[in-house]
XYZ file of C-alpha atoms in Angstrom:
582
model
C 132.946 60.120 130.138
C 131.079 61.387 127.021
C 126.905 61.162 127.898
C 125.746 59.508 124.309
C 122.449 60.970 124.821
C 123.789 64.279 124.782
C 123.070 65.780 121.203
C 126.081 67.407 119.483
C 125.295 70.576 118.343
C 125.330 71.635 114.853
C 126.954 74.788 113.294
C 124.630 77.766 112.490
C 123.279 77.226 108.993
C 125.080 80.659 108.158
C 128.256 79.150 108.329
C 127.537 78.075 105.023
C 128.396 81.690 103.831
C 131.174 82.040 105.833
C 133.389 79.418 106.951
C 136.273 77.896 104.780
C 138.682 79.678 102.361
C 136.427 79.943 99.705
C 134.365 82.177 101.939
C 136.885 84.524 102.594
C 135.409 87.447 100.502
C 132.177 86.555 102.233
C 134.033 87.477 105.418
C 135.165 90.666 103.810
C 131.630 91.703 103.143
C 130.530 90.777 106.654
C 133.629 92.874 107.922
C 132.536 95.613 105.997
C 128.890 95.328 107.405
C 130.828 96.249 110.374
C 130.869 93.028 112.319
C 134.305 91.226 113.800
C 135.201 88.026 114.079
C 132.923 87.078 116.893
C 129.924 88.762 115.310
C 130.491 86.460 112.216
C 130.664 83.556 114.434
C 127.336 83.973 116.005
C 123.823 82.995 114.196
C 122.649 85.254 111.969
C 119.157 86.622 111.995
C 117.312 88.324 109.626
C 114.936 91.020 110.783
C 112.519 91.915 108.335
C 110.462 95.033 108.377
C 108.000 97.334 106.609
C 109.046 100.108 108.179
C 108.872 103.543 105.812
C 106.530 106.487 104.918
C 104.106 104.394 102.865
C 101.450 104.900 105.810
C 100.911 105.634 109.019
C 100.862 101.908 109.879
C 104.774 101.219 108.653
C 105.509 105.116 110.159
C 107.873 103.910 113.311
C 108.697 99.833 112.054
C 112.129 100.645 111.645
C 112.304 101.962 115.102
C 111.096 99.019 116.342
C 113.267 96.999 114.646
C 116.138 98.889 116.132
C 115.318 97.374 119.417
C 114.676 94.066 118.164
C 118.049 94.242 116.956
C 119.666 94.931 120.151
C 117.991 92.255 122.026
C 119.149 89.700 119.228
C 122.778 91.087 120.119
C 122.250 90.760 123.503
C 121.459 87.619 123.278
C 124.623 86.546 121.125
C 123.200 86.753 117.935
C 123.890 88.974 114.634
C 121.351 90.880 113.509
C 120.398 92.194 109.631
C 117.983 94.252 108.764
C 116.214 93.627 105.828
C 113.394 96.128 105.088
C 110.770 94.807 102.650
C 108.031 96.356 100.663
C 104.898 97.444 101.607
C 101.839 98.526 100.151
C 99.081 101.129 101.789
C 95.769 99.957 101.577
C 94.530 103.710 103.075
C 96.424 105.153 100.129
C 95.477 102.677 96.949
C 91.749 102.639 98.445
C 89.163 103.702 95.623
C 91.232 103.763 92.515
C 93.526 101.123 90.420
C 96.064 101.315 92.606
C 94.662 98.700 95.375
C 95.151 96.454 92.573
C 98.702 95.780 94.046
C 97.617 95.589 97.322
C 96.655 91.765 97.772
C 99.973 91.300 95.477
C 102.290 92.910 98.019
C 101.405 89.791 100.642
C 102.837 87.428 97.595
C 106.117 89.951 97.419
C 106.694 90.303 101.125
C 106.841 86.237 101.125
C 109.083 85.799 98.579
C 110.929 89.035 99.912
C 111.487 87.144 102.385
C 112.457 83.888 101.146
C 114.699 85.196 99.087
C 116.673 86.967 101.639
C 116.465 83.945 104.017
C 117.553 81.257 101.927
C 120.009 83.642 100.014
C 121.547 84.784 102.782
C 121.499 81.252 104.784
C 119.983 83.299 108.461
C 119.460 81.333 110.837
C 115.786 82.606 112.205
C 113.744 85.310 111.055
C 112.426 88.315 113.173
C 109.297 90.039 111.582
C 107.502 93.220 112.061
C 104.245 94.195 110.086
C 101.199 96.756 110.947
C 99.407 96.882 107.654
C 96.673 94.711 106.012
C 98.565 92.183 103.602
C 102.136 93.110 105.332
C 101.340 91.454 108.191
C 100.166 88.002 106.555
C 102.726 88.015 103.811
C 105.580 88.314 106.319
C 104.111 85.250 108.678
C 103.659 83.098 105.148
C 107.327 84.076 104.709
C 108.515 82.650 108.486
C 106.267 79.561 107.529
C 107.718 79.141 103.945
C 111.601 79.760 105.306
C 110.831 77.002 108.549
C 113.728 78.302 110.349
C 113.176 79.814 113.556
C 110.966 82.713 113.454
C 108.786 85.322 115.564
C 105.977 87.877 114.413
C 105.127 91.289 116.180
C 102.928 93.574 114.986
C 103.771 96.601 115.185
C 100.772 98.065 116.826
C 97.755 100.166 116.329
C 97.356 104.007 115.895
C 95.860 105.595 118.603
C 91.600 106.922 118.242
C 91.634 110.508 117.395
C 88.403 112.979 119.255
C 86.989 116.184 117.777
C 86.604 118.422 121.025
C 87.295 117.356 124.761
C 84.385 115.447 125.386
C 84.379 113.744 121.527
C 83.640 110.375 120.886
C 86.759 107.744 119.337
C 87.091 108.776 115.569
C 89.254 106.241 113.404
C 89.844 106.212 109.477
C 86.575 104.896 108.904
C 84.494 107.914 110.104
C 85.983 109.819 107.342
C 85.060 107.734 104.739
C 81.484 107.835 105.957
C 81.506 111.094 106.346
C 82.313 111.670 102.681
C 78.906 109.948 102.358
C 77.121 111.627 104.499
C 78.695 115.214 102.677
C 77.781 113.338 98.962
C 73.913 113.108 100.818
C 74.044 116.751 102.016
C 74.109 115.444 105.788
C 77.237 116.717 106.145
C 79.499 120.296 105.251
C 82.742 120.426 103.644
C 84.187 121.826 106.866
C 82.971 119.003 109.204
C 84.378 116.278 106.628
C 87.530 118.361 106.818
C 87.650 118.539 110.460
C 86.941 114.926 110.783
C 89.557 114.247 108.327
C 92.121 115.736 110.455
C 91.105 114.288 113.693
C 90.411 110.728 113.160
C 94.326 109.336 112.794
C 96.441 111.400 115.561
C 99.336 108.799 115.601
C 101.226 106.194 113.802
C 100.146 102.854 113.702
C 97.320 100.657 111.608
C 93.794 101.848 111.990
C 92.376 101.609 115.246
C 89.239 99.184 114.608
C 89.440 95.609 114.341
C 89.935 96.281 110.601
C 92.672 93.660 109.177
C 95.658 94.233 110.441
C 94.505 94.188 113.978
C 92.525 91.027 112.938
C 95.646 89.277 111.607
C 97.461 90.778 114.722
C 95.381 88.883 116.697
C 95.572 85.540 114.813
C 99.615 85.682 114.646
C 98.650 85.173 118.301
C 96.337 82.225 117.764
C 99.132 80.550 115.607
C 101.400 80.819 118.188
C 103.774 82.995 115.907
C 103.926 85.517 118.252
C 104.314 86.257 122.238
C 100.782 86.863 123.915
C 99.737 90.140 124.434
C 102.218 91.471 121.764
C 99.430 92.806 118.821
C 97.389 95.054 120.878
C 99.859 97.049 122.055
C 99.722 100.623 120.693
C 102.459 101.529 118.197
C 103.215 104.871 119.471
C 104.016 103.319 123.669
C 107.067 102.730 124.914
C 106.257 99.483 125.754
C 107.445 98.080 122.546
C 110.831 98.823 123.138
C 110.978 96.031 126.124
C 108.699 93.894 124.000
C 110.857 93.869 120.819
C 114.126 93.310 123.027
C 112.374 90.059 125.041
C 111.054 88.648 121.800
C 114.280 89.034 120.326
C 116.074 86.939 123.134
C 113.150 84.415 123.118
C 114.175 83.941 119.413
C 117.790 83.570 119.919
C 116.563 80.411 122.544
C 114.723 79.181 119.732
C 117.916 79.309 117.403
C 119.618 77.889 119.952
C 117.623 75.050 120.621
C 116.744 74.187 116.592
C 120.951 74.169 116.474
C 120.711 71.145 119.164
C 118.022 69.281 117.386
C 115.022 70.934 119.588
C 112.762 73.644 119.816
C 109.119 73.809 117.368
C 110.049 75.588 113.784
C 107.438 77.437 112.477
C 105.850 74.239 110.431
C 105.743 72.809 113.602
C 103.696 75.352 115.298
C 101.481 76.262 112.245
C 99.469 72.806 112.528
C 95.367 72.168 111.342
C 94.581 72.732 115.279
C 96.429 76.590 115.313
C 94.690 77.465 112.139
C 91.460 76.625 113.579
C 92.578 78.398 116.318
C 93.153 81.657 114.061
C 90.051 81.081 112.748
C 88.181 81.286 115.810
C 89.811 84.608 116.917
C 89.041 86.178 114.019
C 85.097 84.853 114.483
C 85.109 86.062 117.897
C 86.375 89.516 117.442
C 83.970 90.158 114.460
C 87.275 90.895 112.556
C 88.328 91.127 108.822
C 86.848 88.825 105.988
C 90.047 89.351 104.830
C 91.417 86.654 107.080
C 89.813 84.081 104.987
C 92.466 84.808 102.732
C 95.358 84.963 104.906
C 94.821 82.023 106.901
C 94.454 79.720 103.816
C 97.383 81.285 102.403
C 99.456 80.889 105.671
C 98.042 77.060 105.487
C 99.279 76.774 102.226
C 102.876 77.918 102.954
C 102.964 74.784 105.808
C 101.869 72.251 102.924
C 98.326 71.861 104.681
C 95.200 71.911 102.293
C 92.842 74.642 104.681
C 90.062 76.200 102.810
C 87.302 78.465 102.803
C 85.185 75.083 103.642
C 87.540 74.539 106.653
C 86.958 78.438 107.615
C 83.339 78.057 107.676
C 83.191 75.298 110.003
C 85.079 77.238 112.611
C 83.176 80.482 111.811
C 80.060 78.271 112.225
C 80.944 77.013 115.554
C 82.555 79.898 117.173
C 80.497 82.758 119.614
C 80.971 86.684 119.001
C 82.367 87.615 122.128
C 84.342 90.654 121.605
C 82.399 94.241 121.310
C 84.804 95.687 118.656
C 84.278 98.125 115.983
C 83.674 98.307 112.619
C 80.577 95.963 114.061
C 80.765 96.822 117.843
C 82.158 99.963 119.974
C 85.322 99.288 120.681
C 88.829 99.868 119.425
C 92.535 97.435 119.854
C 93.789 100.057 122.453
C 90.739 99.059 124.793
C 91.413 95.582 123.947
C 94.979 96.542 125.202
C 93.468 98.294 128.386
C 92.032 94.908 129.782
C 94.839 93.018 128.962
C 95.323 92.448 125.106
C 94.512 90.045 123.014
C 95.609 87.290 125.290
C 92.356 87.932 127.278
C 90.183 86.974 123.772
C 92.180 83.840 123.252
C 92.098 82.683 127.316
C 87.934 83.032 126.879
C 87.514 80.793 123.937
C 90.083 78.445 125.317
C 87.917 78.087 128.679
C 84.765 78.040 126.718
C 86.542 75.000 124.909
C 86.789 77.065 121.513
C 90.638 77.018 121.229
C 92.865 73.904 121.030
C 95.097 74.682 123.980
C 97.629 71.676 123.340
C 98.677 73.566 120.122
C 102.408 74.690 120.291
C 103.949 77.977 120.182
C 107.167 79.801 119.018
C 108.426 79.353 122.816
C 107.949 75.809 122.877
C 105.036 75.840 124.985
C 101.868 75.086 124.384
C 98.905 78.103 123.966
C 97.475 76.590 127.059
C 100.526 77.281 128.866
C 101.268 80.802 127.609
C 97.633 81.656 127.997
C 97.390 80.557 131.904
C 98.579 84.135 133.495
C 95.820 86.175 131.067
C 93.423 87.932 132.589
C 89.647 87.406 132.414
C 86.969 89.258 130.540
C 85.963 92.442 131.626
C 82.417 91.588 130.535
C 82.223 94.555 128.716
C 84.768 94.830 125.705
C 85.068 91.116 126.123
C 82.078 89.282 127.006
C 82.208 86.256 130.218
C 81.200 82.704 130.071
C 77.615 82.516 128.620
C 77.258 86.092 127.353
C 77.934 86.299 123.839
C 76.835 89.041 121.775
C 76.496 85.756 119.152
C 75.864 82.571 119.660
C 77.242 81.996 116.090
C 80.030 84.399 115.820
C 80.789 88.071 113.659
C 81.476 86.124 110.516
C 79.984 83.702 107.957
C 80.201 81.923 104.341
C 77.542 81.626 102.506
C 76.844 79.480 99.354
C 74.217 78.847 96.463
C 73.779 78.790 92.700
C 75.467 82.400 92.849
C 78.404 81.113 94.620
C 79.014 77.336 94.784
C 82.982 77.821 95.903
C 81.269 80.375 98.836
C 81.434 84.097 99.305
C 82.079 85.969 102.700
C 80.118 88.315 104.958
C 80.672 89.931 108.085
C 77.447 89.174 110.364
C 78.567 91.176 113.398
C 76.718 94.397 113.845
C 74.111 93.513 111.180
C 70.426 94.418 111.684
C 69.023 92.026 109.227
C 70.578 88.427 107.877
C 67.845 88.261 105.036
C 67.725 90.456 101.913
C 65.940 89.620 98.281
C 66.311 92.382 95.859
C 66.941 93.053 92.209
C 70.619 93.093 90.623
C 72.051 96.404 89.806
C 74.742 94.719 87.765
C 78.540 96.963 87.493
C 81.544 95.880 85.475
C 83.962 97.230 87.204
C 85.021 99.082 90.846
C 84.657 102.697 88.977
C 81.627 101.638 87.010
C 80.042 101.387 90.849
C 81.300 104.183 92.434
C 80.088 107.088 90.029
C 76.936 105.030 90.358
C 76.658 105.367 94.277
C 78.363 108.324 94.207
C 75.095 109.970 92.112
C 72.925 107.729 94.245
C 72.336 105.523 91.017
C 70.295 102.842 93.299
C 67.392 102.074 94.985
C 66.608 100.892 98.322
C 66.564 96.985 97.948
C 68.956 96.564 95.652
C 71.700 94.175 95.521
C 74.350 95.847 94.203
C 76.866 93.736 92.026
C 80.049 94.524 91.287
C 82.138 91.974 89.823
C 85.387 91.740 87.734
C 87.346 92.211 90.412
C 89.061 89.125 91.817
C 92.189 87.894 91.796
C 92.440 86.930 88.659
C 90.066 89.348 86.547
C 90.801 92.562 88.321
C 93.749 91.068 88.218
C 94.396 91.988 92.144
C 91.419 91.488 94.048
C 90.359 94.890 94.907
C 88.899 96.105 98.599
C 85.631 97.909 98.439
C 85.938 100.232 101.501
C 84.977 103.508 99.465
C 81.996 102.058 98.544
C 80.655 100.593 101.593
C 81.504 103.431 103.397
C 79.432 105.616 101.170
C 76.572 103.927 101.104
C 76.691 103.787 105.179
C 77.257 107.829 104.561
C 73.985 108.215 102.609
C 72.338 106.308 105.231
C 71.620 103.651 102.737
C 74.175 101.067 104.199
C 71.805 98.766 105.764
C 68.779 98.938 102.370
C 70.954 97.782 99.939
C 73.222 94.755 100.067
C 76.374 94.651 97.774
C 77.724 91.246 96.492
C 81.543 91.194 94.682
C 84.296 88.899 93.678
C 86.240 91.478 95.301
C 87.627 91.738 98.431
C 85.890 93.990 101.436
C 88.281 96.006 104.145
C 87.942 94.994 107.384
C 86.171 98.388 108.379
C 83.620 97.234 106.017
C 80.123 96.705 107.617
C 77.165 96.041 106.405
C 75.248 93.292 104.038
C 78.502 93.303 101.991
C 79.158 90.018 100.561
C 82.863 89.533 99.063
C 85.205 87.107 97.712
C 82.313 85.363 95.768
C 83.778 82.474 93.937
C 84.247 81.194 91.254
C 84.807 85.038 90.357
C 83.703 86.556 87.062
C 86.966 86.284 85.281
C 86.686 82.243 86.076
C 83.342 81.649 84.911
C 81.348 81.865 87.758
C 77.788 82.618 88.091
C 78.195 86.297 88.999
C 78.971 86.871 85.330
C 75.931 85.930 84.071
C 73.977 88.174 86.559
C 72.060 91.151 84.467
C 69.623 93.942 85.987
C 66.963 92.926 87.489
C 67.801 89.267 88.116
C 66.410 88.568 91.316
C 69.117 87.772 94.117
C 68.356 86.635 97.852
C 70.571 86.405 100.566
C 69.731 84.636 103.955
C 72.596 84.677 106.476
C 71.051 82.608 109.463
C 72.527 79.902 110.782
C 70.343 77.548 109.197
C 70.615 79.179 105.533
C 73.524 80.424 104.991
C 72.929 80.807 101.473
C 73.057 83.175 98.532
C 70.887 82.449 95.279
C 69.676 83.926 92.309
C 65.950 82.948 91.135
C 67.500 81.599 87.543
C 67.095 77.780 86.048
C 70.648 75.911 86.108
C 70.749 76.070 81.626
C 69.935 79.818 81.911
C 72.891 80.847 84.037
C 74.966 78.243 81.613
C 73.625 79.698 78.394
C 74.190 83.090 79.663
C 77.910 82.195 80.782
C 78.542 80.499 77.249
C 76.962 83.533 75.644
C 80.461 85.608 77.754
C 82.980 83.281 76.978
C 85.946 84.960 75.699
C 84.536 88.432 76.104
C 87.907 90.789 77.303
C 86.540 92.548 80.234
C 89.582 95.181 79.686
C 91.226 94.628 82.847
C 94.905 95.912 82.782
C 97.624 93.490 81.765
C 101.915 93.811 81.749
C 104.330 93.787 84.426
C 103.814 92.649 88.161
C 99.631 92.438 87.043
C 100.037 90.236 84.181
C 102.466 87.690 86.179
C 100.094 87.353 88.849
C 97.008 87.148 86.799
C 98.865 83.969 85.395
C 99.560 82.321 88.883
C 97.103 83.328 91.339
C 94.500 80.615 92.303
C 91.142 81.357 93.318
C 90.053 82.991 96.422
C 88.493 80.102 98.603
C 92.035 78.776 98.377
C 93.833 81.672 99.510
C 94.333 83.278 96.569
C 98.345 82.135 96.672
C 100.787 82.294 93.551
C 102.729 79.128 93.863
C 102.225 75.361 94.004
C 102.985 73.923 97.177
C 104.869 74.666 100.284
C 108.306 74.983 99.932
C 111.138 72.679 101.523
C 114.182 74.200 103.093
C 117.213 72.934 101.056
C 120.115 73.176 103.577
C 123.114 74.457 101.566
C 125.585 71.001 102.118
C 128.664 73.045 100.276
C-alpha cells in the first residue's frame, strides 16, 4: 500500500538541461565534460571559487575546491567548477585601482547567478578568502536560493622576524612605511619587515575583513562551525571541504523531497543580527556594515545601517583580536575557532540560538559541542574588554544617514578639531605623506563613496601612515570612503549621505570645526555650522564635476549603486528563482 504522506520526490532542477530529445546536444556537451550517463543523472552542483594568483588570499582556492569536488562525488552528486573573479584589496590598496574592489562583491553575485540559473545546478558550493569575495559569493547563494554552503578558505599564517619575534601580519608593513616616512624607521628594517610579515597563503591574519565576514558566514548559518578559522595552508581543509560537500548533497537531497532550509530560509532578521553581533564582539571590519545589508538585501529583507547599530549598541567586546587587540584567527583556531565566539554570546543571551542553519539545525544545536572561552583570546561570562562592543555608528548634522567607527582598541572616544578638508584619496596622501597636518585635526577626505569615487575606496594606506608617524591616535580622519578592516584608530568611514549625494561632508571647508564623541551616550558626529549655512554652502556645489573617472564597469555602477547605509547594492530587490517549466 502506497503511504500518502510520503512526499514524491521531484527531479533535480538540472534535468531541465538535460532530459528529453531536445536536450540531446546538451548531453553531448555533458559527455564531453567527461561525465557518463550516471554522472548526468545525478544533481548537479556548482562549485564556485576565487581561486588564482590575484593574492595570497585566493593562492590555494582551487585546491580546495578539488576536494570539495570529490566529496560532492562521493556523495552522488556532479560537480562543476566554476571559478569567478576576484579582486585584491592588498594589491589595489593606495591608488585608483581599489576603485573596483567594492565592485567585484556586485560581479561575484551576479557571477554567480548567472552560472546558477544558466546552468539550472542544483546547490551551490562556495569558497572565498578575500575582503568583498567572500560576501559577494554568500549574496550569490542567497540570491540563487538553491541549496548552498560557504567556506572560507582560511587565513595566512603570522610571519616573525628572528626566533623569538613577535606575530607580524600585512599591517605592520604598512605602518612601518610610516614610521620610515617619520625617520623612525630604515629602509632595510621596512624591507625586512616586508618580507616577513605574510609567510603563507591565505587572507591576512588579523581580524581584518575577510576573517570578519568568515566569522559571520558562521553566524548566518551559511557555513559549518568551526570552518573560517581554520588556517589555509593545514591539511585540515581537505577533510573539511569533503564533509561539507556531503552535508550539501543531504541538503540537495532533502530540498528534492520538499525539505531541508534553502538559503532564504536560513538568512532570516534573527541570523543577521546574529552576524552583526559577531562582528561587534570580535572588534572586526566596518566593512561588515556593508556586507551584511547587502546579504539582507539579496533575501528581500530591508536591514540597515540603523538595524546594525542597534546590535553594535547592545553587543560586549569579548574577543582580544588584532587590528584593536593582540590576537590573530589562527589563535582563534587554537582554542577552538570561531564556534567558541558564537557559543559565548549565545550563553550570554547575545545570539538567537533558534535561528536555522545550512544543516537543518538550529545554531543552538550546532553550537552545543563548542568549547568555552579560554578567558584570554576570548573573554568568560562577565569579563568583557567592552561592555558596548569594538564597533559603533555615529550620527549628527555631518552625517544624518550615520558613518562608522571602529571603537575597539581606541584610547579616546572624544575628539573636536579643525577640518583639513581633501578632495580626493591622492589629494590626502601626498598631504600625510609630507606630514601636511597638525595634531588635532580632523582630517576629511571625501569624494570617495560609492557613487562619487565611483567605488568606494578603503583608506588603509592612510591610516596606517598616520599610526607610522605616531600621529594615529592626534588626529581623527572622517570619509565617505570605506576603511580596511586593519584600520584602527579615530577613523570614521562610510559617512552618508556621501559627497557625490549631497551630503554635509561637501560643504565642509578648512577650519570648520568638527567634534566627534563616540560614548555610548553620544554617539554623535557634528560640525559647529547653522542648518542654512551647510545648505547655502551645498547649493553653492551643486553641479560642480568633482572629476571622478567615468566609462566602462565605473560608469555602470556609478548609475546603480545605492548609498552606503543600505549596503551599497546595484539592483532593486531580491531576486526570485524562476524554475525553468520547459
Amino acid at each position: 500500500m502506497t503511504d500518502p504522506t510520503k512526499k514524491t520526490a521531484l527531479p533535480p532542477r538540472s534535468a531541465t538541461i538535460h532530459t528529453g530529445t531536445i536536450r540531446a546536444t546538451t548531453r553531448a556537451f555533458l559527455r564531453a565534460l567527461g561525465q557518463d550517463d550516471e554522472d548526468i543523472a545525478r544533481p548537479h552542483v556548482g562549485v564556485f571559487h576565487t581561486g588564482g594568483e590575484m593574492s595570497p588570499c585566493n593562492l590555494n582556492l582551487r585546491e580546495q575546491a578539488q576536494h570539495a569536488k570529490t566529496g560532492i562525488y562521493a556523495a552522488g552528486g556532479t560537480p562543476h567548477e566554476c571559478p569567478v573573479v576576484s579582486v585584491s584589496d592588498g594589491l589595489t590598496m593606495a591608488h585608483s585601482g581599489m576603485r573596483f574592489s567594492l565592485i567585484s562583491r556586485e560581479l561575484i553575485a551576479d557571477s554567480v547567478e548567472a552560472s546558477v540559473r544558466g546552468h539550472q545546478w542544483d546547490g551551490v558550493f562556495a569558497i572565498g578568502a578575500c575582503d568583498k569575495n567572500l560576501p559577494g559569493l554568500m549574496m550569490g547563494i542567497v540570491r540563487c536560493n538553491v541549496p548552498g554552503v560557504f567556506v572560507h578558505g582560511g587565513a595566512a599564517l603570522p610571519g616573525r622576524i628572528g626566533p623569538h619575534g613577535r606575530d607580524l601580519n600585512v599591517v605592520d608593513t604598512y605602518e612601518t612605511i610610516g614610521k620610515l616616512l617619520a625617520g623612525e624607521a630604515t629602509a632595510e628594517e621596512l624591507e625586512t619587515m616586508s618580507r616577513a610579515c605574510l609567510p603563507t597563503a591565505g587572507s591576512c591574519a588579523g581580524q581584518f575583513t575577510a576573517n570578519t565576514m568568515g566569522m559571520v558566514s558562521e553566524a548566518l548559518g551559511l557555513a559549518p562551525i568551526g570552518s573560517s578559522m581554520v588556517p589555509a595552508v593545514y591539511s585540515e581543509r581537505a577533510p573539511l571541504m569533503r564533509r561539507a560537500a556531503k552535508q550539501l548533497m543531504r541538503a540537495v537531497s532533502a530540498s528534492l523531497e520538499g525539505g531541508g532550509p534553502l538559503p532564504r530560509d536560513i538568512v532570516t532578521r534573527q541570523a543577521l543580527e546574529n552576524a552583526c553581533a559577531v562582528v561587534c564582539a570580535t572588534g572586526g571590519s566596518t566593512n561588515a556594515a556593508l556586507h551584511i545589508p547587502a546579504i539582507a538585501h539579496e533575501a528581500g529583507i530591508r536591514f540597515h545601517l540603523d538595524d546594525v547599530a542597534e546590535v553594535f549598541a547592545r553587543t560586549p567586546l569579548i574577543a582580544n583580536l588584532s587590528p584593536g587587540g593582540k590576537y590573530l584567527a589562527r589563535d582563534v583556531y587554537s582554542i577552538g575557532g570561531a564556534g567558541v565566539v558564537l557559543r559565548a554570546l549565545l550563553d550570554q543571551g547575545h545570539l538567537h540560538g533558534d535561528a536555522l542553519t545550512w544543516t537543518g539545525r538550529t545554531l543552538a544545536e550546532e553550537l552545543a559541542g563548542c568549547a568555552e572561552p579560554d578567558g584570554e583570546v576570548v573573554r568568560r561570562a562577565g569579563e568583557p574588554i567592552s561592555p558596548d562592543g569594538g564597533l559603533t555608528v555615529l550620527k549628527g548634522n555631518l552625517c544624518p544617514d550615520g558613518a562608522l567607527l571602529k571603537t575597539a582598541g581606541l584610547k579616546t572616544l572624544v575628539h573636536e578639531g579643525p577640518a583639513r578638508v581633501f578632495e580626493n584619496e591622492e589629494e590626502a596622501q601626498a598631504a600625510v605623506q609630507n606630514r601636511r597636518y597638525q595634531a588635532g585635526d580632523v582630517i576629511v577626505i571625501r569624494n570617495e563613496g560609492p557613487k562619487g569615487s565611483p567605488g568606494m575606496r578603503e583608506m588603509l594606506g592612510i591610516t596606517a601612515l598616520l599610526y607610522g608617524q605616531g600621529m594615529g591616535d592626534k588626529v581623527a580622519l572622517l570619509t565617505d570612503g570605506r576603511f580596511s578592516g586593519a584600520t584602527r584608530g579615530l577613523c570614521i568611514g562610510y559617512a552618508g549621505p556621501e559627497a557625490a549625494a549631497g551630503g554635509p561632508i561637501a560643504a565642509l571647508r578648512d577650519g570648520d570645526r568638527i567634534a566627534i564623541d563616540a560614548r555610548p551616550g553620544a554617539r554623535s558626529i557634528t560640525v559647529a555650522l547653522p542648518a542654512e549655512e551647510i545648505v547655502m554652502r551645498l547649493n553653492q556645489k551643486a553641479g560642480v564635476n568633482e572629476g571622478a573617472p567615468r566609462g566602462g564597469l565605473l560608469e555602470k555602477y556609478a548609475l546603480t549603486v545605492r548609498p552606503a547605509h543600505q549596503g551599497a547594492v546595484t539592483h532593486s530587490g531580491a531576486v526570485t528563482w524562476l524554475r525553468d517549466a520547459s
